[in-house]
Amino acid sequence: MDLGYTDEQKAFRDEVRAFLNDKLPKRLSDKVAGGKRLTKEDYEDWHAILNDRGWLGVNWPKEHGGTGWDAVQRHIFEEETTKAHAPRIVPFGLAMLGPVLMAFGSDAQKAHYLPRILNGDDWWCQGYSEPGAGSDLANVQTMAVRDGDDYIVNGQKTWTTLGQHANWIFCLVRTSKEGKRQEGISFLLIDMNTPGIEVRPIVLIDGEPEVNEVWFKDVRVPVGNLVGEENKGWTYAKYLLTHERTNIAGVGFARAGLSALKRIAGGQMEHGKPLIENPFFAAKVAQVEIDLMAMATTNLRTISAAAEGQAPGAESSMLKVKGTIIRQEINALTKQAVGPFAAPFISEALDEGSNVEPVGPDAAMPATQAYFNNRKLSIYGGSNEVQRAIISKTILEL
């Protein structure tokens, strides 16, 4: 296994850099670099730019309008876009639903939904988690009862990220209570404008309503919106989560965060010297950088294996645990670096066009916002506790 880059891969990296230099709007990169909140329109603008280049469906085959890139090319693209402070690609339609439809959807579903994901006609959100079914996803209780040519859906989803922007939601619903819990789950596509759906925002600790509750009351969904077979949704859900967790280590985000940490600590003075020269603080930064380098190497091993056709296994769980720990440590050190200016957090100062005067250096409020918001990293995508259980069972055979 060669962990170095080939000449072709280096040339591809140069191509990505040239594209970003030419096409990434400065207003977007400035907002990302400055920790400002992105609007729905910001994401849509960046998606459209990528789609025009044919680079939006980064994990899609060419036959469906994607890039056809291999795992290494996707890794390079993620590294370079993060380094350039490009907005992230919203994953729900592109990285999650798209692969499920390609693998299990009907020809009619592929023909209808896949082009609309790419051209921005549909904004999808994920209806998995419920108050009693988060990491224990098999415990979903939202019911879908067959009534002629429709299902009637009742229940609640929660932690629905960016659901306030979505016009469609893909949901795990319970269509049978017989047998094992996993055997009675189905995968439904639901129009968010259907009568009986209510979206209630959940304001997070950083002041942003990033996630939502979605309530269903006697919502009629055509049977044609069922993906695959009834009661086989657990299989499709696991397939989706494999795609969700493949790049969950967040190496690019961690590197960008570490670079910002060093810059901030180099500008903050303590006893007449830059904070980064404090031996105790510098040791913490060095340790997290060592951990990041080790994780990045493990990530490359996993990517190399994926490029050879091997499916990611428990390695994804290892990367998820270590990646989230590293990113949270970087957030904590950055918050520590801005010192007392991290305390007076004013959420509105991060909104575009806000007239609120920030307190302290420009880096202070984004540092606090990232610290607050990224507490979720060790929970979503399967909590770190669940991932450790997977590691202990599949690798350590405990």
CSV table of C-alpha atoms in Angstrom, one decimal:
chain,number,residue,atom,x,y,z
A,1,MET,CA,0.0,0.0,0.0
A,2,ASP,CA,1.5,3.3,-1.2
A,3,LEU,CA,0.4,6.3,1.0
A,4,GLY,CA,2.0,8.8,-1.3
A,5,TYR,CA,0.3,10.6,-4.2
A,6,THR,CA,0.8,9.7,-7.8
A,7,ASP,CA,1.7,12.3,-10.4
A,8,GLU,CA,-1.9,12.1,-11.7
A,9,GLN,CA,-3.3,12.8,-8.2
A,10,LYS,CA,-0.9,15.7,-7.7
A,11,ALA,CA,-2.1,17.1,-11.0
A,12,PHE,CA,-5.7,16.7,-9.9
A,13,ARG,CA,-4.9,18.6,-6.7
A,14,ASP,CA,-3.5,21.5,-8.8
A,15,GLU,CA,-6.7,21.4,-10.9
A,16,VAL,CA,-8.9,21.7,-7.8
A,17,ARG,CA,-6.8,24.6,-6.5
A,18,ALA,CA,-7.0,26.4,-9.8
A,19,PHE,CA,-10.8,26.0,-9.9
A,20,LEU,CA,-11.2,27.3,-6.3
A,21,ASN,CA,-9.0,30.3,-7.0
A,22,ASP,CA,-11.1,31.1,-10.1
A,23,LYS,CA,-14.6,30.2,-9.0
A,24,LEU,CA,-15.0,30.3,-5.2
A,25,PRO,CA,-16.6,33.7,-4.5
A,26,LYS,CA,-14.6,35.8,-2.0
A,27,ARG,CA,-17.8,36.7,-0.1
A,28,LEU,CA,-18.4,33.0,0.7
A,29,SER,CA,-14.8,32.2,1.6
A,30,ASP,CA,-14.7,35.3,3.8
A,31,LYS,CA,-17.8,34.2,5.6
A,32,VAL,CA,-16.5,30.7,6.2
A,33,ALA,CA,-13.1,31.9,7.3
A,34,GLY,CA,-14.6,34.5,9.6
A,35,GLY,CA,-17.0,32.0,11.2
A,36,LYS,CA,-20.1,33.8,10.0
A,37,ARG,CA,-23.4,31.9,9.5
A,38,LEU,CA,-24.2,30.8,6.0
A,39,THR,CA,-27.7,31.2,4.6
A,40,LYS,CA,-29.6,28.8,2.5
A,41,GLU,CA,-28.8,31.0,-0.5
A,42,ASP,CA,-25.1,30.7,0.2
A,43,TYR,CA,-25.2,27.0,0.1
A,44,GLU,CA,-27.3,27.0,-3.1
A,45,ASP,CA,-24.9,29.4,-4.8
A,46,TRP,CA,-21.9,27.2,-4.1
A,47,HIS,CA,-23.8,24.0,-5.1
A,48,ALA,CA,-24.7,25.7,-8.4
A,49,ILE,CA,-21.1,26.7,-9.1
A,50,LEU,CA,-19.9,23.1,-8.4
A,51,ASN,CA,-22.7,21.6,-10.5
A,52,ASP,CA,-21.8,23.9,-13.4
A,53,ARG,CA,-18.3,22.3,-13.3
A,54,GLY,CA,-19.7,18.8,-12.9
A,55,TRP,CA,-18.2,18.6,-9.4
A,56,LEU,CA,-21.3,18.5,-7.1
A,57,GLY,CA,-22.0,14.8,-7.0
A,58,VAL,CA,-18.5,14.0,-5.7
A,59,ASN,CA,-19.4,10.4,-4.7
A,60,TRP,CA,-21.8,9.8,-7.6
A,61,PRO,CA,-20.9,7.8,-10.8
A,62,LYS,CA,-20.8,9.6,-14.1
A,63,GLU,CA,-23.9,7.8,-15.3
A,64,HIS,CA,-26.0,9.7,-12.8
A,65,GLY,CA,-24.3,13.1,-13.4
A,66,GLY,CA,-21.5,12.7,-10.8
A,67,THR,CA,-17.8,13.1,-10.9
A,68,GLY,CA,-16.9,9.4,-11.0
A,69,TRP,CA,-14.0,10.2,-8.7
A,70,ASP,CA,-12.3,7.5,-6.7
A,71,ALA,CA,-11.8,7.7,-2.9
A,72,VAL,CA,-8.4,9.5,-3.2
A,73,GLN,CA,-9.8,12.2,-5.5
A,74,ARG,CA,-12.7,12.8,-3.1
A,75,HIS,CA,-10.2,13.1,-0.3
A,76,ILE,CA,-8.1,15.6,-2.2
A,77,PHE,CA,-11.1,17.6,-3.1
A,78,GLU,CA,-12.3,17.7,0.5
A,79,GLU,CA,-8.8,18.8,1.7
A,80,GLU,CA,-8.5,21.6,-0.8
A,81,THR,CA,-12.1,23.0,-0.4
A,82,THR,CA,-11.7,23.1,3.3
A,83,LYS,CA,-8.3,24.8,3.1
A,84,ALA,CA,-9.8,27.4,0.7
A,85,HIS,CA,-12.7,28.0,3.2
A,86,ALA,CA,-15.4,26.9,0.8
A,87,PRO,CA,-18.8,26.1,2.2
A,88,ARG,CA,-19.4,22.5,2.8
A,89,ILE,CA,-21.6,20.5,0.4
A,90,VAL,CA,-24.8,19.9,2.3
A,91,PRO,CA,-24.8,16.1,2.5
A,92,PHE,CA,-28.4,15.0,2.9
A,93,GLY,CA,-29.4,14.7,-0.8
A,94,LEU,CA,-26.0,14.3,-2.3
A,95,ALA,CA,-24.0,12.1,0.1
A,96,MET,CA,-26.8,10.2,1.8
A,97,LEU,CA,-30.0,9.8,-0.2
A,98,GLY,CA,-28.4,9.8,-3.7
A,99,PRO,CA,-26.4,6.6,-3.1
A,100,VAL,CA,-29.4,4.9,-1.6
A,101,LEU,CA,-31.6,5.7,-4.6
A,102,MET,CA,-28.9,4.5,-7.0
A,103,ALA,CA,-28.6,1.2,-5.1
A,104,PHE,CA,-32.2,0.5,-4.1
A,105,GLY,CA,-34.5,3.0,-5.8
A,106,SER,CA,-36.8,2.3,-8.7
A,107,ASP,CA,-35.9,3.5,-12.2
A,108,ALA,CA,-38.7,6.1,-11.9
A,109,GLN,CA,-37.3,7.4,-8.6
A,110,LYS,CA,-33.8,7.6,-10.0
A,111,ALA,CA,-35.0,9.5,-13.1
A,112,HIS,CA,-37.1,11.9,-11.1
A,113,TYR,CA,-35.1,12.7,-7.9
A,114,LEU,CA,-31.4,12.4,-8.8
A,115,PRO,CA,-31.4,15.3,-11.4
A,116,ARG,CA,-33.4,17.5,-9.0
A,117,ILE,CA,-30.8,16.9,-6.3
A,118,LEU,CA,-28.0,18.1,-8.6
A,119,ASN,CA,-29.8,21.1,-10.0
A,120,GLY,CA,-31.1,22.3,-6.6
A,121,ASP,CA,-34.8,21.8,-7.2
A,122,ASP,CA,-35.0,19.8,-4.0
A,123,TRP,CA,-33.4,20.3,-0.7
A,124,TRP,CA,-33.5,17.1,1.4
A,125,CYS,CA,-33.3,16.5,5.1
A,126,GLN,CA,-32.8,13.3,7.1
A,127,GLY,CA,-35.7,11.9,9.2
A,128,TYR,CA,-33.9,9.2,11.3
A,129,SER,CA,-33.6,10.3,14.9
A,130,GLU,CA,-36.5,10.4,17.3
A,131,PRO,CA,-36.8,11.2,21.0
A,132,GLY,CA,-36.4,7.5,21.8
A,133,ALA,CA,-34.3,6.5,18.8
A,134,GLY,CA,-31.0,8.2,18.3
A,135,SER,CA,-28.0,5.9,18.4
A,136,ASP,CA,-30.5,3.1,19.0
A,137,LEU,CA,-32.0,3.7,15.6
A,138,ALA,CA,-33.9,0.4,15.4
A,139,ASN,CA,-36.3,1.8,18.0
A,140,VAL,CA,-38.0,4.2,15.6
A,141,GLN,CA,-41.7,4.6,16.4
A,142,THR,CA,-43.0,6.9,13.7
A,143,MET,CA,-45.7,4.7,12.1
A,144,ALA,CA,-46.7,4.4,8.5
A,145,VAL,CA,-50.0,2.4,8.0
A,146,ARG,CA,-51.0,1.3,4.5
A,147,ASP,CA,-54.3,2.8,3.3
A,148,GLY,CA,-55.0,1.9,-0.3
A,149,ASP,CA,-52.4,3.7,-2.5
A,150,ASP,CA,-51.1,5.7,0.4
A,151,TYR,CA,-49.3,5.3,3.7
A,152,ILE,CA,-50.7,7.4,6.6
A,153,VAL,CA,-47.7,8.6,8.7
A,154,ASN,CA,-47.9,9.7,12.4
A,155,GLY,CA,-45.0,10.4,14.7
A,156,GLN,CA,-42.1,12.7,15.4
A,157,LYS,CA,-38.5,13.1,14.2
A,158,THR,CA,-35.9,15.3,16.0
A,159,TRP,CA,-32.5,16.8,15.5
A,160,THR,CA,-33.4,17.3,11.8
A,161,THR,CA,-30.5,19.4,10.6
A,162,LEU,CA,-31.5,22.3,8.3
A,163,GLY,CA,-35.0,20.9,8.1
A,164,GLN,CA,-36.3,24.5,8.0
A,165,HIS,CA,-34.8,24.8,4.5
A,166,ALA,CA,-36.0,21.4,3.2
A,167,ASN,CA,-38.9,20.7,0.8
A,168,TRP,CA,-38.4,16.9,1.1
A,169,ILE,CA,-37.4,14.5,3.9
A,170,PHE,CA,-36.3,10.8,3.7
A,171,CYS,CA,-37.7,9.0,6.7
A,172,LEU,CA,-37.3,5.7,8.5
A,173,VAL,CA,-40.8,4.6,9.5
A,174,ARG,CA,-42.3,1.6,11.2
A,175,THR,CA,-44.5,-0.5,8.9
A,176,SER,CA,-44.7,-3.6,11.1
A,177,LYS,CA,-44.4,-4.4,14.8
A,178,GLU,CA,-43.8,-8.1,14.3
A,179,GLY,CA,-40.5,-9.9,14.6
A,180,LYS,CA,-37.2,-8.1,15.4
A,181,ARG,CA,-37.3,-4.3,15.6
A,182,GLN,CA,-35.1,-4.0,12.5
A,183,GLU,CA,-37.4,-6.1,10.4
A,184,GLY,CA,-40.4,-3.7,10.5
A,185,ILE,CA,-38.8,-0.5,9.2
A,186,SER,CA,-39.3,1.0,5.8
A,187,PHE,CA,-37.7,3.9,3.9
A,188,LEU,CA,-40.1,6.6,2.7
A,189,LEU,CA,-39.7,9.8,0.7
A,190,ILE,CA,-42.0,12.5,2.0
A,191,ASP,CA,-42.9,15.9,0.6
A,192,MET,CA,-42.5,18.5,3.4
A,193,ASN,CA,-45.4,20.5,2.0
A,194,THR,CA,-47.9,17.7,2.6
A,195,PRO,CA,-50.7,18.7,5.0
A,196,GLY,CA,-50.1,17.4,8.5
A,197,ILE,CA,-46.3,18.2,8.7
A,198,GLU,CA,-45.1,20.7,11.2
A,199,VAL,CA,-41.5,21.9,11.6
A,200,ARG,CA,-40.5,23.3,15.0
A,201,PRO,CA,-37.0,24.8,15.4
A,202,ILE,CA,-34.7,23.8,18.2
A,203,VAL,CA,-32.4,26.7,19.1
A,204,LEU,CA,-28.9,25.3,20.1
A,205,ILE,CA,-26.5,26.6,22.7
A,206,ASP,CA,-24.8,28.8,20.1
A,207,GLY,CA,-28.1,30.6,19.4
A,208,GLU,CA,-28.8,29.1,16.0
A,209,PRO,CA,-31.9,27.0,15.1
A,210,GLU,CA,-29.8,24.6,13.1
A,211,VAL,CA,-31.9,21.5,14.0
A,212,ASN,CA,-35.6,20.9,14.2
A,213,GLU,CA,-38.4,18.7,15.4
A,214,VAL,CA,-40.6,17.4,12.5
A,215,TRP,CA,-44.1,16.3,13.5
A,216,PHE,CA,-46.3,14.1,11.3
A,217,LYS,CA,-50.1,13.9,11.9
A,218,ASP,CA,-52.1,11.8,9.5
A,219,VAL,CA,-49.7,12.6,6.6
A,220,ARG,CA,-50.6,10.8,3.4
A,221,VAL,CA,-47.6,9.6,1.4
A,222,PRO,CA,-48.0,7.8,-1.9
A,223,VAL,CA,-46.9,4.1,-1.9
A,224,GLY,CA,-44.8,5.0,-4.9
A,225,ASN,CA,-42.5,7.0,-2.5
A,226,LEU,CA,-41.4,3.8,-0.8
A,227,VAL,CA,-37.8,3.1,-1.6
A,228,GLY,CA,-37.1,-0.6,-2.2
A,229,GLU,CA,-39.3,-3.2,-0.3
A,230,GLU,CA,-41.5,-2.6,2.6
A,231,ASN,CA,-39.9,-3.6,5.9
A,232,LYS,CA,-36.4,-3.7,4.4
A,233,GLY,CA,-35.6,-0.1,5.4
A,234,TRP,CA,-33.0,-1.2,7.9
A,235,THR,CA,-30.8,-2.5,5.1
A,236,TYR,CA,-31.0,0.8,3.3
A,237,ALA,CA,-30.4,2.8,6.5
A,238,LYS,CA,-27.2,0.9,7.2
A,239,TYR,CA,-26.1,1.4,3.6
A,240,LEU,CA,-26.7,5.2,4.0
A,241,LEU,CA,-24.8,5.3,7.3
A,242,THR,CA,-21.8,3.7,5.7
A,243,HIS,CA,-21.7,6.6,3.3
A,244,GLU,CA,-22.3,9.1,6.1
A,245,ARG,CA,-19.4,7.8,8.2
A,246,THR,CA,-16.8,7.3,5.4
A,247,ASN,CA,-15.5,10.9,5.7
A,248,ILE,CA,-16.7,11.6,9.2
A,249,ALA,CA,-13.1,11.9,10.5
A,250,GLY,CA,-13.1,15.5,9.3
A,251,VAL,CA,-9.3,15.6,8.6
A,252,GLY,CA,-9.7,18.7,6.5
A,253,PHE,CA,-11.8,20.6,9.1
A,254,ALA,CA,-9.3,19.6,11.8
A,255,ARG,CA,-6.3,20.9,9.8
A,256,ALA,CA,-8.1,24.2,9.1
A,257,GLY,CA,-9.0,24.5,12.7
A,258,LEU,CA,-5.4,23.7,13.8
A,259,SER,CA,-4.1,26.3,11.4
A,260,ALA,CA,-6.5,28.9,12.8
A,261,LEU,CA,-5.5,27.9,16.4
A,262,LYS,CA,-1.8,28.5,15.7
A,263,ARG,CA,-2.6,31.9,14.0
A,264,ILE,CA,-4.8,33.1,16.9
A,265,ALA,CA,-2.3,31.8,19.6
A,266,GLY,CA,0.5,33.6,17.7
A,267,GLY,CA,-1.3,36.9,18.0
A,268,GLN,CA,-2.5,36.7,21.6
A,269,MET,CA,0.0,38.1,24.0
A,270,GLU,CA,0.7,36.7,27.5
A,271,HIS,CA,3.3,38.4,29.7
A,272,GLY,CA,4.7,40.2,26.7
A,273,LYS,CA,5.1,37.0,24.6
A,274,PRO,CA,2.8,35.3,22.1
A,275,LEU,CA,0.7,32.6,23.8
A,276,ILE,CA,2.0,30.0,21.3
A,277,GLU,CA,5.4,30.4,23.0
A,278,ASN,CA,4.0,29.4,26.4
A,279,PRO,CA,5.6,25.9,26.9
A,280,PHE,CA,2.5,24.5,28.5
A,281,PHE,CA,0.1,25.8,25.8
A,282,ALA,CA,2.5,24.9,23.1
A,283,ALA,CA,2.7,21.3,24.4
A,284,LYS,CA,-1.1,21.0,24.1
A,285,VAL,CA,-1.0,22.3,20.6
A,286,ALA,CA,1.8,19.9,19.7
A,287,GLN,CA,0.0,16.9,21.2
A,288,VAL,CA,-3.2,17.6,19.2
A,289,GLU,CA,-1.1,18.1,16.0
A,290,ILE,CA,0.6,14.7,16.6
A,291,ASP,CA,-2.8,13.1,17.1
A,292,LEU,CA,-4.0,14.7,13.9
A,293,MET,CA,-1.0,13.5,11.9
A,294,ALA,CA,-1.5,9.9,13.2
A,295,MET,CA,-5.3,10.1,12.4
A,296,ALA,CA,-4.6,11.5,8.9
A,297,THR,CA,-2.3,8.6,8.1
A,298,THR,CA,-5.0,6.1,9.3
A,299,ASN,CA,-7.5,7.9,7.2
A,300,LEU,CA,-5.2,7.6,4.1
A,301,ARG,CA,-4.9,3.9,4.8
A,302,THR,CA,-8.7,3.6,4.9
A,303,ILE,CA,-9.0,5.7,1.7
A,304,SER,CA,-6.4,3.6,0.0
A,305,ALA,CA,-8.3,0.4,0.9
A,306,ALA,CA,-11.5,1.9,-0.4
A,307,ALA,CA,-9.8,2.8,-3.7
A,308,GLU,CA,-9.0,-0.9,-4.0
A,309,GLY,CA,-12.6,-1.8,-3.5
A,310,GLN,CA,-12.6,-2.7,0.1
A,311,ALA,CA,-15.6,-1.6,2.1
A,312,PRO,CA,-14.9,0.5,5.3
A,313,GLY,CA,-15.4,-1.5,8.4
A,314,ALA,CA,-14.6,-0.7,12.0
A,315,GLU,CA,-11.9,1.6,10.8
A,316,SER,CA,-14.7,4.1,10.2
A,317,SER,CA,-15.7,3.9,13.8
A,318,MET,CA,-12.1,4.5,14.9
A,319,LEU,CA,-11.8,7.5,12.7
A,320,LYS,CA,-15.1,8.9,13.9
A,321,VAL,CA,-14.1,8.6,17.6
A,322,LYS,CA,-10.6,10.0,17.2
A,323,GLY,CA,-11.6,12.6,14.6
A,324,THR,CA,-14.3,14.1,16.8
A,325,ILE,CA,-12.0,14.1,19.9
A,326,ILE,CA,-9.3,15.9,18.0
A,327,ARG,CA,-11.7,18.5,16.6
A,328,GLN,CA,-13.2,19.2,20.0
A,329,GLU,CA,-9.8,19.6,21.5
A,330,ILE,CA,-8.8,22.1,18.8
A,331,ASN,CA,-12.1,24.0,19.5
A,332,ALA,CA,-11.3,24.0,23.3
A,333,LEU,CA,-7.7,25.2,22.8
A,334,THR,CA,-8.9,28.0,20.4
A,335,LYS,CA,-11.5,29.1,22.9
A,336,GLN,CA,-8.7,29.1,25.6
A,337,ALA,CA,-6.5,31.1,23.3
A,338,VAL,CA,-8.9,34.1,23.0
A,339,GLY,CA,-9.1,34.1,26.8
A,340,PRO,CA,-11.8,36.1,28.6
A,341,PHE,CA,-13.1,37.4,25.2
A,342,ALA,CA,-14.7,34.0,24.7
A,343,ALA,CA,-17.1,34.6,27.5
A,344,PRO,CA,-19.4,37.5,26.3
A,345,PHE,CA,-20.8,35.4,23.4
A,346,ILE,CA,-23.4,37.4,21.3
A,347,SER,CA,-24.9,35.0,18.8
A,348,GLU,CA,-26.4,37.8,16.6
A,349,ALA,CA,-22.9,39.1,15.8
A,350,LEU,CA,-22.4,36.1,13.5
A,351,ASP,CA,-25.3,36.9,11.3
A,352,GLU,CA,-24.8,38.5,7.9
A,353,GLY,CA,-25.5,42.2,8.1
A,354,SER,CA,-25.6,42.3,11.8
A,355,ASN,CA,-24.8,45.7,13.4
A,356,VAL,CA,-23.9,44.1,16.8
A,357,GLU,CA,-20.4,45.1,17.8
A,358,PRO,CA,-18.3,42.0,18.6
A,359,VAL,CA,-16.5,42.0,21.9
A,360,GLY,CA,-12.8,41.4,21.7
A,361,PRO,CA,-10.8,40.2,18.7
A,362,ASP,CA,-12.6,39.0,15.5
A,363,ALA,CA,-11.7,35.4,16.3
A,364,ALA,CA,-13.3,35.4,19.7
A,365,MET,CA,-17.0,34.8,18.9
A,366,PRO,CA,-16.4,32.3,16.0
A,367,ALA,CA,-14.2,30.4,18.4
A,368,THR,CA,-16.9,30.2,21.0
A,369,GLN,CA,-19.5,29.4,18.4
A,370,ALA,CA,-17.4,26.5,17.1
A,371,TYR,CA,-16.8,25.2,20.7
A,372,PHE,CA,-20.5,25.2,21.5
A,373,ASN,CA,-21.7,23.8,18.2
A,374,ASN,CA,-19.1,21.1,17.8
A,375,ARG,CA,-20.1,19.4,21.1
A,376,LYS,CA,-22.4,17.5,18.8
A,377,LEU,CA,-19.6,15.9,16.9
A,378,SER,CA,-19.2,13.0,19.4
A,379,ILE,CA,-23.0,12.4,19.2
A,380,TYR,CA,-24.2,12.5,15.7
A,381,GLY,CA,-23.5,9.8,13.1
A,382,GLY,CA,-23.6,7.3,15.9
A,383,SER,CA,-22.4,8.4,19.3
A,384,ASN,CA,-18.8,7.7,20.2
A,385,GLU,CA,-20.0,5.3,22.9
A,386,VAL,CA,-21.7,3.3,20.2
A,387,GLN,CA,-18.6,3.4,18.0
A,388,ARG,CA,-16.4,2.2,20.8
A,389,ALA,CA,-18.8,-0.8,21.2
A,390,ILE,CA,-18.5,-1.5,17.5
A,391,ILE,CA,-14.7,-1.4,17.8
A,392,SER,CA,-14.6,-3.7,20.9
A,393,LYS,CA,-16.9,-6.2,19.2
A,394,THR,CA,-15.5,-6.3,15.7
A,395,ILE,CA,-11.8,-5.7,16.3
A,396,LEU,CA,-11.1,-6.7,19.9
A,397,GLU,CA,-13.8,-9.5,19.7
A,398,LEU,CA,-14.9,-8.7,23.2
